[in-house]
mmCIF file of C-alpha atoms in Angstrom:
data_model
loop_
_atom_site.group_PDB
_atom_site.id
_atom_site.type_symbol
_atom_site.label_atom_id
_atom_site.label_comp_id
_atom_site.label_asym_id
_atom_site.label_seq_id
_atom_site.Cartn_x
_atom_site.Cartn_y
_atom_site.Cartn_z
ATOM 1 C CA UNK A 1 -3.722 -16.178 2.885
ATOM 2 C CA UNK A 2 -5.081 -15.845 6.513
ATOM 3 C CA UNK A 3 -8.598 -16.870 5.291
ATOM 4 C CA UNK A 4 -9.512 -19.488 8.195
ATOM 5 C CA UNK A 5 -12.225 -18.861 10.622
ATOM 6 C CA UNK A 6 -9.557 -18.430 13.706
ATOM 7 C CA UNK A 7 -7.933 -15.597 11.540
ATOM 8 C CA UNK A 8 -11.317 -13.893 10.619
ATOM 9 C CA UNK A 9 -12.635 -13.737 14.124
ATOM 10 C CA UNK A 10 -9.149 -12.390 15.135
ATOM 11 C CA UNK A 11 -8.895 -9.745 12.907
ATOM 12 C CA UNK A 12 -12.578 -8.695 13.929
ATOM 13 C CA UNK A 13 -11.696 -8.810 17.733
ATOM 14 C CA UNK A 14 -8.583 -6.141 16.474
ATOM 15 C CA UNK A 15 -10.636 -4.037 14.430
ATOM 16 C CA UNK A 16 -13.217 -3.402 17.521
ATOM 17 C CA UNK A 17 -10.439 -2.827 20.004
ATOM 18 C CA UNK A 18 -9.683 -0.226 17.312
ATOM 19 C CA UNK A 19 -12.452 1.341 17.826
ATOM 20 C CA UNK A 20 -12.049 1.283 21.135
ATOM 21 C CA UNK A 21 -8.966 2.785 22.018
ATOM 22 C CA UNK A 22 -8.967 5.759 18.918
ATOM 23 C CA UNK A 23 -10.708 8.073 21.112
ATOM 24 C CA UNK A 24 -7.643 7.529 23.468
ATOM 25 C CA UNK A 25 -5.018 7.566 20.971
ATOM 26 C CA UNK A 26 -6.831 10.846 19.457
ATOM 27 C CA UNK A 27 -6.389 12.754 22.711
ATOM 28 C CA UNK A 28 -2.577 11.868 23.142
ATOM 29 C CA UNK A 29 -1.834 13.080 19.418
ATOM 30 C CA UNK A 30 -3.442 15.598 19.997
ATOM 31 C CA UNK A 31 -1.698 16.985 23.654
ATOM 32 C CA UNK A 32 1.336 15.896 21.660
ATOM 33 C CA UNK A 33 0.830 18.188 18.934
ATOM 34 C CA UNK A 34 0.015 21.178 21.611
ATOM 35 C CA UNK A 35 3.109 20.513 23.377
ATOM 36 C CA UNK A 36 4.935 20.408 20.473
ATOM 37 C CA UNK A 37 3.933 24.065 19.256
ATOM 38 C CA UNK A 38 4.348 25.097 22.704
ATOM 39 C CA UNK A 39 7.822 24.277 21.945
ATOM 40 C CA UNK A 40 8.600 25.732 18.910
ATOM 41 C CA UNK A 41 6.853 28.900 20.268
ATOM 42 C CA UNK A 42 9.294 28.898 23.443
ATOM 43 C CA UNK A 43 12.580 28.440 20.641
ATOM 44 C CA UNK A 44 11.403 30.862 18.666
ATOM 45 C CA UNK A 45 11.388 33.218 21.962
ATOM 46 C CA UNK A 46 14.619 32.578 22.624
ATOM 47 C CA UNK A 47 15.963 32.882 19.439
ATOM 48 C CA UNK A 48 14.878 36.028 18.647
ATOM 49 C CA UNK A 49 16.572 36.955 22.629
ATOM 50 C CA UNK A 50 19.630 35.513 21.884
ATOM 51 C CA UNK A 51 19.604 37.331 18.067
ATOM 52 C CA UNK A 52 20.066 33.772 16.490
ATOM 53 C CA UNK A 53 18.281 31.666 14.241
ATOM 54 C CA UNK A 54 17.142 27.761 14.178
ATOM 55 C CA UNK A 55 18.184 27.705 10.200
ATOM 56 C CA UNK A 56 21.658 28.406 10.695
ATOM 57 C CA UNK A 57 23.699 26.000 8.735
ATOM 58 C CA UNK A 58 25.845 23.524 10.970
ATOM 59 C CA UNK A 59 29.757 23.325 10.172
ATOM 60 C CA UNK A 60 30.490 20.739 8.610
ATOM 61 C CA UNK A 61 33.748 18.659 8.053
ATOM 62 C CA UNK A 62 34.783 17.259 3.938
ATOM 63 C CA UNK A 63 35.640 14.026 5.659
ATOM 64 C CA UNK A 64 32.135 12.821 4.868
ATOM 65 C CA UNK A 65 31.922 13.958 1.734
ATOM 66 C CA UNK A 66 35.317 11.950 0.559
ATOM 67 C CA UNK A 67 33.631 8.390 0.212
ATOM 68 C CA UNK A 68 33.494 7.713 -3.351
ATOM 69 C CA UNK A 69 29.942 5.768 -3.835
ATOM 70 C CA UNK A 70 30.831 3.910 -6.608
ATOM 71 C CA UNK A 71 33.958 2.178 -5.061
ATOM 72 C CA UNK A 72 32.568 2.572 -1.463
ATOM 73 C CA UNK A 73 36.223 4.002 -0.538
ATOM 74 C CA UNK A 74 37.890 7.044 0.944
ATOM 75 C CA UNK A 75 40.256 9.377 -0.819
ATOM 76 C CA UNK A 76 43.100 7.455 0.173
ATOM 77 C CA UNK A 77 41.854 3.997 -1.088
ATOM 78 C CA UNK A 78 40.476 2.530 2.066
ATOM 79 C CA UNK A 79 37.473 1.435 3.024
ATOM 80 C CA UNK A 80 35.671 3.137 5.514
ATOM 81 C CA UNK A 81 35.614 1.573 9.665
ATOM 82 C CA UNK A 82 31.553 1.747 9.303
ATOM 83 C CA UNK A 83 31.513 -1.029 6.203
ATOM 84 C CA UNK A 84 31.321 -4.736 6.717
ATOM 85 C CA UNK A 85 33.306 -7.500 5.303
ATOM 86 C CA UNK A 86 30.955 -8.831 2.653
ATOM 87 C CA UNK A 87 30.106 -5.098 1.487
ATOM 88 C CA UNK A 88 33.897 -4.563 1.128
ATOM 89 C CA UNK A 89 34.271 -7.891 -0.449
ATOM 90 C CA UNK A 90 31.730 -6.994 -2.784
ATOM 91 C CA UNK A 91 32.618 -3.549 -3.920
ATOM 92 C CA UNK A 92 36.515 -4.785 -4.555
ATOM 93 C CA UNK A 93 34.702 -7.711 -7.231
ATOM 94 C CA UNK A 94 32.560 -5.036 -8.532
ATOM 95 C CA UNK A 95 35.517 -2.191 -9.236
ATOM 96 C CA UNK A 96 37.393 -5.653 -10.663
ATOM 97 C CA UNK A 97 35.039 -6.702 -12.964
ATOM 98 C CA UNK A 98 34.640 -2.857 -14.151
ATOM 99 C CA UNK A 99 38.205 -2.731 -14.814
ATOM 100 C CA UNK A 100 38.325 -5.746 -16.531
ATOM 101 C CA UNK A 101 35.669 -4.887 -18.867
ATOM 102 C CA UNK A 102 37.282 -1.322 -19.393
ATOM 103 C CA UNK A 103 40.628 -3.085 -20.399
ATOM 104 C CA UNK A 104 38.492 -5.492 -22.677
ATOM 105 C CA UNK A 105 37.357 -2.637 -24.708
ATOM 106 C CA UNK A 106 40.103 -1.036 -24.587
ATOM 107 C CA UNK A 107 42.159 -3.440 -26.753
ATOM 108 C CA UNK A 108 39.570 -4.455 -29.348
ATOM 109 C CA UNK A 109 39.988 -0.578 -30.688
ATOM 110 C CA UNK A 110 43.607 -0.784 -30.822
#
């Protein structure tokens, strides 16, 4: 694909502009990376003030953890708000089908 003359010359014409701008695009990586240790260096100041540190754990709630990701539902048997229609759609044919195979097995031993 893209092997016409217009495409060539265009991707040429990118590749020099390349070359062009990476001294710019260098230099603002670069300040970006200063500014960003400048940062942490300023948070780690103030942790050490305050007598706390960044790894603390945040609390966290079981509510997220209560999605079942094989049935895509809650504890309670609903779906959660955050799902669309054709996901829900598709998880209730999928936890069908599973049953339906279960109960097929489950007679041919009796």
């Amino acid at each position: 694909m893209a092997k016409s003359l217009r495409s060539k010359f265009k991707r040429k014409v990118r590749a020099i502009a390349r070359t062009k701008k990476q001294p710019k695009t260098d230099a603002f990586l670069q300040k970006a990376i200063e500014k960003r240790d400048q940062y942490e260096k300023v948070e780690a100041e103030k942790a050490l003030a305050d007598g706390t540190t960044t790894t603390e754990k945040m609390d966290v709630t079981s509510d997220a953890a209560t999605i079942n990701t094989k049935t895509l539902r809650k504890k309670d048997g609903s779906f959660p708000s955050w799902l669309s229609g054709t996901q829900k759609k598709k998880a209730t044919k999928k936890s069908k089908a599973i049953k339906k195979s279960k109960n097929k097995t489950a007679k041919n031993f009796r």
